[in-house]
Amino acid sequence: MKFYRLCIVGFGNVGQSLLRLLIEKRDELREKYEVEWQVTGVASRRIGWLADPEGLDVAALLRGEWPEQKGQPANVREWLIAARGDVLFELTSLNVETGEPAIEHIRTALELDIHAITANKGTIVHGYHELQSLSRERGKRFLYEATVMAGSPLFSLFQASLPLARLLRFRGLLNSTSNVVLAEIEQGKSFADAIKKAQEIGIAESDPSADVDGWDAAVKVCAIAKVLMEVELPLEAIEVQGIRGLSVDEIQKASLAGRPYKLVAGIERTEGGVKAWVRPEQITPGDPFTTIGPAGLLSHFELDVIPGLTIALHIPNSGTAGPDVTAYDVLADFIRVVQH
Ligand SMILES: NC(=O)C1=CN([C@@H]2O[C@H](COP(=O)(O)OP(=O)(O)OC[C@H]3O[C@@H](n4cnc5c(N)ncnc54)[C@H](OP(=O)(O)O)[C@@H]3O)[C@@H](O)[C@H]2O)C=CC1
Ligand SMILES: N[C@@H](CC=O)C(=O)O
């Protein structure tokens, strides 16, 4: 039996879903992978750096009850050492501009020979090469399946099942929040109430302007360029237009005409590199984008060896399905660590 001490930084929607899923899958992890785990560290701005190498009470954490700890660790390094972590789950809020402090959290974990798993796409855009090479140097994993198309295999699909395939073109729905907001406005809700709906489902970023202004999708396009196309694409080089500029009237009329708006992201290779964009587009009947609900995600890839490959992810427009499927990607990365 292998035993892992787990540390979670960022204990919001995804962090809590992950903990619930780890508990739900505890027996299967033991039976199928001979893995036992304990959460020995939990941290966030409100919680501080909680650590107990003997294991924290996970049921209490999920009830929002944090044990009083005198002399808490002062920073991520002290925290990981105090918790004697084996795996760090980095699940803090997206920082579009710098990817921090998530990059620092992951760098510190790898320097301490701790595997790092993240759902935070800022780390890919701003820290991918550094963190990849550090993870190789230390012989530890840095995994990020949940960062793009959370809930469906994307990076692991390419890595495991599409060797030597060259990605030429991509078009997709990468931001659930914008598409939920558009669908809610089509039903007569105000912009503010539509955002509230996305927040209730747990899919909006901590600052939802990253969603509706197109930056969350842009960061994901950038991650696709970096990881799947091996191309450097600065965020500033992406043509980004969010949904905020659309009026309620435009959104509702487009929907009534059977050509609703969706926030669409795309990238294609050009002679000199790549061209990438995020923008609202009216979709026509028969477009694969019409086949999924508002919170769903869809990616269509054109490869040199496969003319068209589509991944569609269906997410109910209620409950905590968004963070739950994200947590599953994070758990799948944990299993990859266990099999390392
Ligand atoms: N929700 C989803 O469906 C998906 C989310 N993601 C990504 O997963 C990550 C987490 O998302 P989600 O759980 O929804 O976000 P939430 O806003 O629900 O939670 C974010 C958590 O990060 C903590 N946090 C923020 N800044 C810091 C910091 N500087 N130091 C320590 N903790 C910090 C917050 O702490 P506190 O509350 O104490 O301020 C909170 O616990 C994000 O990067 C997001 O982009 C990826 C795919 C899907
Ligand atoms: N805010 C994001 C969450 C996942 O990355 C979205 O709405 O798609």
Coordinates of C-alpha atoms and ligand atoms in Angstrom, one line a residue:
M1 CA 0.0 0.0 0.0
K2 CA 1.3 3.4 -1.0
F3 CA 0.5 6.3 1.3
Y4 CA 0.2 9.9 0.1
R5 CA 0.0 13.1 2.2
L6 CA -2.0 15.6 0.2
C7 CA -1.9 19.4 0.3
I8 CA -4.6 21.6 -1.2
V9 CA -4.1 25.3 -1.8
G10 CA -7.3 27.0 -3.0
F11 CA -10.3 25.6 -1.2
G12 CA -13.2 27.0 -3.2
N13 CA -15.5 25.2 -5.6
V14 CA -12.9 22.9 -7.2
G15 CA -10.9 22.3 -4.0
Q16 CA -14.0 21.3 -2.1
S17 CA -15.3 19.1 -5.0
L18 CA -11.9 17.4 -5.1
L19 CA -12.0 16.6 -1.4
R20 CA -15.6 15.2 -1.8
L21 CA -14.5 13.0 -4.7
L22 CA -11.4 11.8 -2.9
I23 CA -13.6 10.6 -0.1
E24 CA -16.1 9.1 -2.5
K25 CA -13.4 7.2 -4.3
R26 CA -11.3 6.3 -1.2
D27 CA -12.2 2.5 -1.3
E28 CA -11.6 2.2 -5.0
L29 CA -8.3 4.0 -4.7
R30 CA -7.3 1.5 -2.1
E31 CA -8.6 -1.6 -3.9
K32 CA -7.5 -0.7 -7.5
Y33 CA -4.4 1.3 -7.0
E34 CA -3.3 0.3 -3.5
V35 CA -3.3 3.9 -2.4
E36 CA -4.1 5.4 0.9
W37 CA -4.2 9.2 1.4
Q38 CA -4.6 11.8 4.1
V39 CA -5.1 15.6 3.7
T40 CA -2.3 17.1 5.7
G41 CA -2.5 20.6 4.4
V42 CA -5.2 23.0 3.4
A43 CA -4.7 26.7 2.6
S44 CA -6.4 29.7 1.2
R45 CA -6.4 33.5 1.9
R46 CA -9.2 33.1 4.5
I47 CA -8.0 29.8 6.0
G48 CA -4.3 30.6 6.1
W49 CA -1.7 27.8 6.0
L50 CA -3.3 24.8 7.9
A51 CA -1.0 21.8 8.3
D52 CA -1.1 18.6 10.3
P53 CA 1.2 15.7 9.2
E54 CA -1.1 13.3 11.1
G55 CA -4.0 14.3 8.9
L56 CA -6.7 17.0 9.1
D57 CA -10.4 16.1 9.7
V58 CA -11.7 16.2 6.2
A59 CA -15.4 16.1 7.2
A60 CA -14.8 19.2 9.3
L61 CA -13.0 21.0 6.5
L62 CA -16.0 20.3 4.2
R63 CA -18.3 21.8 6.9
G64 CA -16.1 24.9 6.8
E65 CA -14.6 24.3 10.3
W66 CA -10.9 25.0 10.5
P67 CA -8.9 23.8 13.5
E68 CA -7.3 26.6 15.5
Q69 CA -3.6 26.4 14.9
K70 CA -1.1 28.5 16.8
G71 CA 2.1 29.3 15.0
Q72 CA 0.8 28.5 11.5
P73 CA 3.4 28.2 8.7
A74 CA 4.1 31.6 7.2
N75 CA 4.3 30.7 3.6
V76 CA 3.9 27.9 1.0
R77 CA 7.4 26.4 1.7
E78 CA 7.0 26.2 5.4
W79 CA 3.5 24.9 4.9
L80 CA 4.5 22.0 2.6
I81 CA 7.3 21.1 4.9
A82 CA 5.1 21.2 8.0
A83 CA 2.4 19.1 6.2
R84 CA 5.1 16.7 4.9
G85 CA 3.3 16.8 1.5
D86 CA 3.8 14.3 -1.2
V87 CA 1.3 15.9 -3.7
L88 CA 0.3 19.5 -4.0
F89 CA -3.1 20.4 -5.6
E90 CA -2.9 24.0 -6.8
L91 CA -6.5 25.2 -7.1
T92 CA -6.3 29.0 -6.5
S93 CA -7.9 31.7 -8.5
L94 CA -6.8 32.5 -12.1
N95 CA -4.4 35.5 -12.4
V96 CA -4.6 36.3 -16.1
E97 CA -1.6 38.7 -16.1
T98 CA 1.0 36.8 -14.2
G99 CA -0.2 33.3 -13.2
E100 CA 0.9 34.1 -9.6
P101 CA 1.0 33.1 -6.8
A102 CA 0.1 29.7 -8.4
I103 CA 3.4 29.4 -10.2
E104 CA 5.3 30.1 -7.0
H105 CA 3.3 27.5 -5.2
I106 CA 4.1 24.8 -7.8
R107 CA 7.7 25.9 -8.1
T108 CA 8.1 25.5 -4.4
A109 CA 6.5 22.1 -4.4
L110 CA 8.7 20.8 -7.1
E111 CA 11.8 22.2 -5.5
L112 CA 10.8 20.2 -2.4
D113 CA 10.3 17.0 -4.5
I114 CA 6.6 17.2 -4.2
H115 CA 4.3 16.3 -7.2
A116 CA 2.2 19.2 -8.4
I117 CA -1.3 19.1 -10.0
T118 CA -3.2 22.2 -11.1
A119 CA -6.5 23.4 -12.6
N120 CA -5.1 26.9 -12.8
K121 CA -4.5 27.7 -16.4
G122 CA -2.4 30.8 -15.6
T123 CA 0.4 28.5 -14.7
I124 CA 0.5 27.1 -18.2
V125 CA 0.5 30.5 -19.9
H126 CA 3.1 32.1 -17.7
G127 CA 5.1 29.2 -16.2
Y128 CA 4.8 26.1 -18.5
H129 CA 8.4 25.7 -19.7
E130 CA 10.0 26.5 -16.3
L131 CA 7.7 24.2 -14.4
Q132 CA 8.0 21.4 -16.9
S133 CA 11.8 21.5 -16.9
L134 CA 11.9 21.7 -13.1
S135 CA 9.6 18.7 -12.8
R136 CA 11.9 16.7 -15.1
E137 CA 14.9 17.8 -13.1
R138 CA 13.4 16.7 -9.9
G139 CA 11.8 13.5 -11.2
K140 CA 8.3 14.7 -10.1
R141 CA 5.1 15.2 -12.0
F142 CA 3.6 18.5 -13.0
L143 CA 0.1 17.8 -14.4
Y144 CA -2.6 20.2 -15.6
E145 CA -5.3 18.2 -17.3
A146 CA -8.1 20.3 -15.8
T147 CA -6.8 23.6 -17.1
V148 CA -8.6 23.4 -20.5
M149 CA -11.8 21.6 -21.3
A150 CA -12.0 20.5 -17.6
G151 CA -13.9 17.3 -17.4
S152 CA -12.6 15.8 -20.6
P153 CA -9.3 14.3 -21.5
L154 CA -7.4 16.7 -23.7
F155 CA -3.7 16.9 -22.9
S156 CA -3.6 13.3 -21.8
L157 CA -5.5 12.3 -25.0
F158 CA -2.9 13.9 -27.2
Q159 CA 0.0 12.6 -25.1
A160 CA -1.3 9.1 -24.8
S161 CA -3.3 8.5 -28.0
L162 CA -2.3 10.9 -30.7
P163 CA 1.5 10.5 -31.1
L164 CA 3.1 12.5 -33.9
A165 CA -0.3 14.1 -34.8
R166 CA 0.3 17.7 -35.8
L167 CA -2.5 20.1 -34.7
L168 CA -3.3 22.5 -37.6
R169 CA -6.5 24.2 -36.5
F170 CA -8.8 24.4 -33.5
R171 CA -12.2 25.9 -33.0
G172 CA -14.1 25.5 -29.7
L173 CA -16.4 26.6 -26.9
L174 CA -13.9 27.0 -24.0
N175 CA -15.7 29.2 -21.6
S176 CA -18.9 27.9 -20.0
T177 CA -19.7 31.0 -18.0
S178 CA -20.1 33.2 -21.1
N179 CA -22.3 30.7 -22.8
V180 CA -24.5 30.3 -19.7
V181 CA -24.7 34.1 -19.4
L182 CA -25.8 34.4 -23.1
A183 CA -28.4 31.6 -22.6
E184 CA -29.8 33.3 -19.5
I185 CA -30.1 36.6 -21.2
E186 CA -31.9 34.9 -24.1
Q187 CA -34.4 33.8 -21.4
G188 CA -34.9 37.3 -20.3
K189 CA -32.5 37.5 -17.3
S190 CA -30.4 40.6 -16.7
F191 CA -26.6 40.5 -17.2
A192 CA -26.0 40.6 -13.4
D193 CA -28.5 37.8 -12.7
A194 CA -27.0 35.7 -15.5
I195 CA -23.6 36.0 -13.9
K196 CA -25.1 35.0 -10.6
K197 CA -26.4 31.8 -12.3
A198 CA -22.9 30.9 -13.5
Q199 CA -21.6 31.5 -10.0
E200 CA -24.3 29.3 -8.5
I201 CA -23.2 26.4 -10.8
G202 CA -19.6 27.1 -9.6
I203 CA -18.1 27.7 -13.1
A204 CA -17.4 31.4 -13.0
E205 CA -13.9 32.6 -12.2
S206 CA -13.3 34.2 -8.8
D207 CA -13.5 37.5 -10.9
P208 CA -16.1 36.7 -13.6
S209 CA -14.9 39.6 -15.8
A210 CA -12.1 37.2 -16.9
D211 CA -14.9 35.0 -18.3
V212 CA -17.2 37.6 -19.9
D213 CA -14.3 39.7 -21.3
G214 CA -12.9 36.7 -23.1
W215 CA -9.6 36.3 -21.1
D216 CA -10.4 32.9 -19.6
A217 CA -10.9 31.5 -23.1
A218 CA -7.8 33.4 -24.4
V219 CA -5.6 31.8 -21.7
K220 CA -6.9 28.4 -22.7
V221 CA -6.1 29.0 -26.4
C222 CA -2.7 30.1 -25.3
A223 CA -2.3 26.8 -23.3
I224 CA -3.4 24.8 -26.4
A225 CA -0.8 26.6 -28.5
K226 CA 1.9 26.0 -26.0
V227 CA 1.3 22.4 -25.1
L228 CA -0.4 20.9 -28.2
M229 CA 1.1 23.1 -31.0
E230 CA 4.5 23.8 -29.3
V231 CA 4.1 27.5 -30.4
E232 CA 4.8 30.5 -28.2
L233 CA 1.6 32.6 -28.3
P234 CA 1.7 35.7 -26.1
L235 CA -1.8 36.7 -24.7
E236 CA -1.4 40.1 -26.4
A237 CA -1.2 38.4 -29.8
I238 CA -4.7 36.9 -29.4
E239 CA -7.6 38.9 -30.8
V240 CA -9.9 39.0 -27.8
Q241 CA -13.5 40.2 -27.7
G242 CA -15.8 39.1 -24.9
I243 CA -19.6 39.1 -24.7
R244 CA -19.9 42.3 -22.7
G245 CA -20.2 44.5 -25.9
L246 CA -23.4 42.6 -27.0
S247 CA -26.7 44.3 -26.1
V248 CA -29.6 42.3 -24.6
D249 CA -31.5 43.1 -27.8
E250 CA -28.8 41.7 -30.1
I251 CA -28.5 38.5 -28.0
Q252 CA -32.3 37.9 -27.9
K253 CA -32.9 38.7 -31.6
A254 CA -30.1 36.4 -32.7
S255 CA -31.6 33.6 -30.6
L256 CA -35.1 34.2 -31.9
A257 CA -33.7 34.1 -35.5
G258 CA -32.2 30.6 -34.8
R259 CA -28.6 31.9 -34.9
P260 CA -27.7 32.4 -31.2
Y261 CA -24.4 33.9 -30.1
K262 CA -21.7 31.8 -28.4
L263 CA -18.3 32.8 -27.3
V264 CA -16.0 31.0 -29.7
A265 CA -12.3 30.5 -29.5
G266 CA -10.0 29.5 -32.4
I267 CA -6.4 29.1 -33.5
E268 CA -4.8 28.1 -36.7
R269 CA -1.3 27.7 -38.1
T270 CA -0.2 30.3 -40.5
E271 CA 3.0 30.5 -42.6
G272 CA 4.7 32.6 -39.9
G273 CA 3.3 31.0 -36.8
V274 CA -0.3 31.0 -35.6
K275 CA -3.4 33.2 -35.6
A276 CA -5.7 33.0 -32.6
W277 CA -9.0 34.7 -31.5
V278 CA -11.8 34.7 -29.0
R279 CA -15.0 36.4 -30.1
P280 CA -18.8 36.1 -30.0
E281 CA -20.1 34.4 -33.1
Q282 CA -23.6 33.6 -34.3
I283 CA -23.9 29.9 -34.8
T284 CA -25.9 28.4 -37.6
P285 CA -28.3 25.4 -37.4
G286 CA -26.3 22.2 -37.8
D287 CA -23.1 23.6 -36.2
P288 CA -21.9 21.0 -33.7
F289 CA -21.9 23.9 -31.2
T290 CA -25.8 23.6 -31.2
T291 CA -25.6 20.0 -29.8
I292 CA -24.5 20.9 -26.2
G293 CA -26.2 22.8 -23.4
P294 CA -25.1 26.3 -22.3
A295 CA -22.6 25.1 -19.7
G296 CA -21.1 22.4 -22.0
L297 CA -17.8 22.7 -23.8
L298 CA -16.8 21.6 -27.2
S299 CA -13.4 21.3 -29.0
H300 CA -13.0 20.6 -32.7
F301 CA -9.5 19.7 -33.9
E302 CA -8.0 19.4 -37.4
L303 CA -4.8 17.4 -37.5
D304 CA -2.4 16.5 -40.3
V305 CA -3.4 12.9 -39.8
I306 CA -7.1 13.2 -38.8
P307 CA -9.3 15.7 -40.7
G308 CA -11.7 16.3 -37.8
L309 CA -11.8 15.2 -34.2
T310 CA -14.5 16.6 -31.9
I311 CA -14.7 16.4 -28.1
A312 CA -18.0 17.4 -26.6
L313 CA -18.5 17.7 -22.8
H314 CA -22.1 17.9 -21.5
I315 CA -22.5 19.7 -18.2
P316 CA -25.9 20.2 -16.6
N317 CA -27.0 23.8 -16.0
S318 CA -27.4 23.2 -12.3
G319 CA -25.8 21.7 -9.2
T320 CA -22.1 21.6 -8.9
A321 CA -21.4 19.7 -12.1
G322 CA -18.8 22.2 -13.3
P323 CA -16.4 22.0 -10.4
D324 CA -17.2 18.3 -10.0
V325 CA -16.0 17.4 -13.5
T326 CA -13.0 19.6 -13.0
A327 CA -12.2 17.8 -9.8
Y328 CA -12.4 14.5 -11.7
D329 CA -9.7 15.7 -14.1
V330 CA -7.6 16.6 -11.0
L331 CA -8.2 13.2 -9.5
A332 CA -7.2 11.5 -12.8
D333 CA -3.9 13.4 -12.7
F334 CA -3.5 12.1 -9.1
I335 CA -3.9 8.6 -10.4
R336 CA -1.2 9.3 -13.1
V337 CA 1.1 10.5 -10.2
V338 CA 0.3 7.3 -8.3
Q339 CA 1.2 5.2 -11.4
H340 CA 4.4 7.3 -12.0
Ligands
LIG1 N1 -14.8 26.1 -11.4 C1 -14.6 25.5 -12.5 O1 -15.5 24.9 -13.1 C2 -13.2 25.4 -13.0 C3 -12.1 26.1 -12.4 N2 -10.9 26.0 -12.9 C4 -9.8 26.7 -12.3 O2 -9.6 26.2 -10.9 C5 -9.2 27.2 -10.0 C6 -10.1 27.2 -8.9 O3 -11.4 27.6 -9.3 P1 -12.7 27.6 -8.3 O4 -12.5 26.7 -7.2 O5 -13.9 27.6 -9.1 O6 -12.4 29.1 -7.7 P2 -13.0 29.7 -6.3 O7 -13.1 31.2 -6.5 O8 -14.2 29.0 -5.9 O9 -11.9 29.4 -5.3 C7 -10.6 29.9 -5.4 C8 -9.8 29.6 -4.1 O10 -8.5 30.1 -4.3 C9 -8.2 30.7 -3.1 N3 -7.2 31.7 -3.4 C10 -7.2 32.8 -4.2 N4 -6.1 33.5 -4.2 C11 -5.3 32.9 -3.3 C12 -4.0 33.1 -2.8 N5 -3.3 34.2 -3.3 N6 -3.5 32.3 -1.9 C13 -4.2 31.3 -1.4 N7 -5.4 31.0 -1.8 C14 -6.0 31.8 -2.8 C15 -9.5 31.3 -2.6 O11 -9.3 31.6 -1.2 P3 -10.2 32.5 -0.3 O12 -11.6 32.0 -0.6 O13 -9.8 32.3 1.0 O14 -10.0 33.9 -0.8 C16 -10.4 30.2 -2.9 O15 -10.3 29.2 -1.8 C17 -9.1 28.5 -10.9 O16 -7.8 28.7 -11.3 C18 -10.0 28.2 -12.1 O17 -9.6 28.9 -13.2 C19 -10.6 25.2 -14.0 C20 -11.6 24.5 -14.6 C21 -13.0 24.6 -14.2
LIG2 N1 -14.6 30.0 -15.7 C1 -14.3 28.8 -16.5 C2 -14.2 27.6 -15.6 C3 -13.3 26.6 -16.2 O1 -12.2 26.9 -16.7 C4 -15.5 28.7 -17.5 O2 -16.5 29.3 -17.3 O3 -15.3 27.9 -18.4

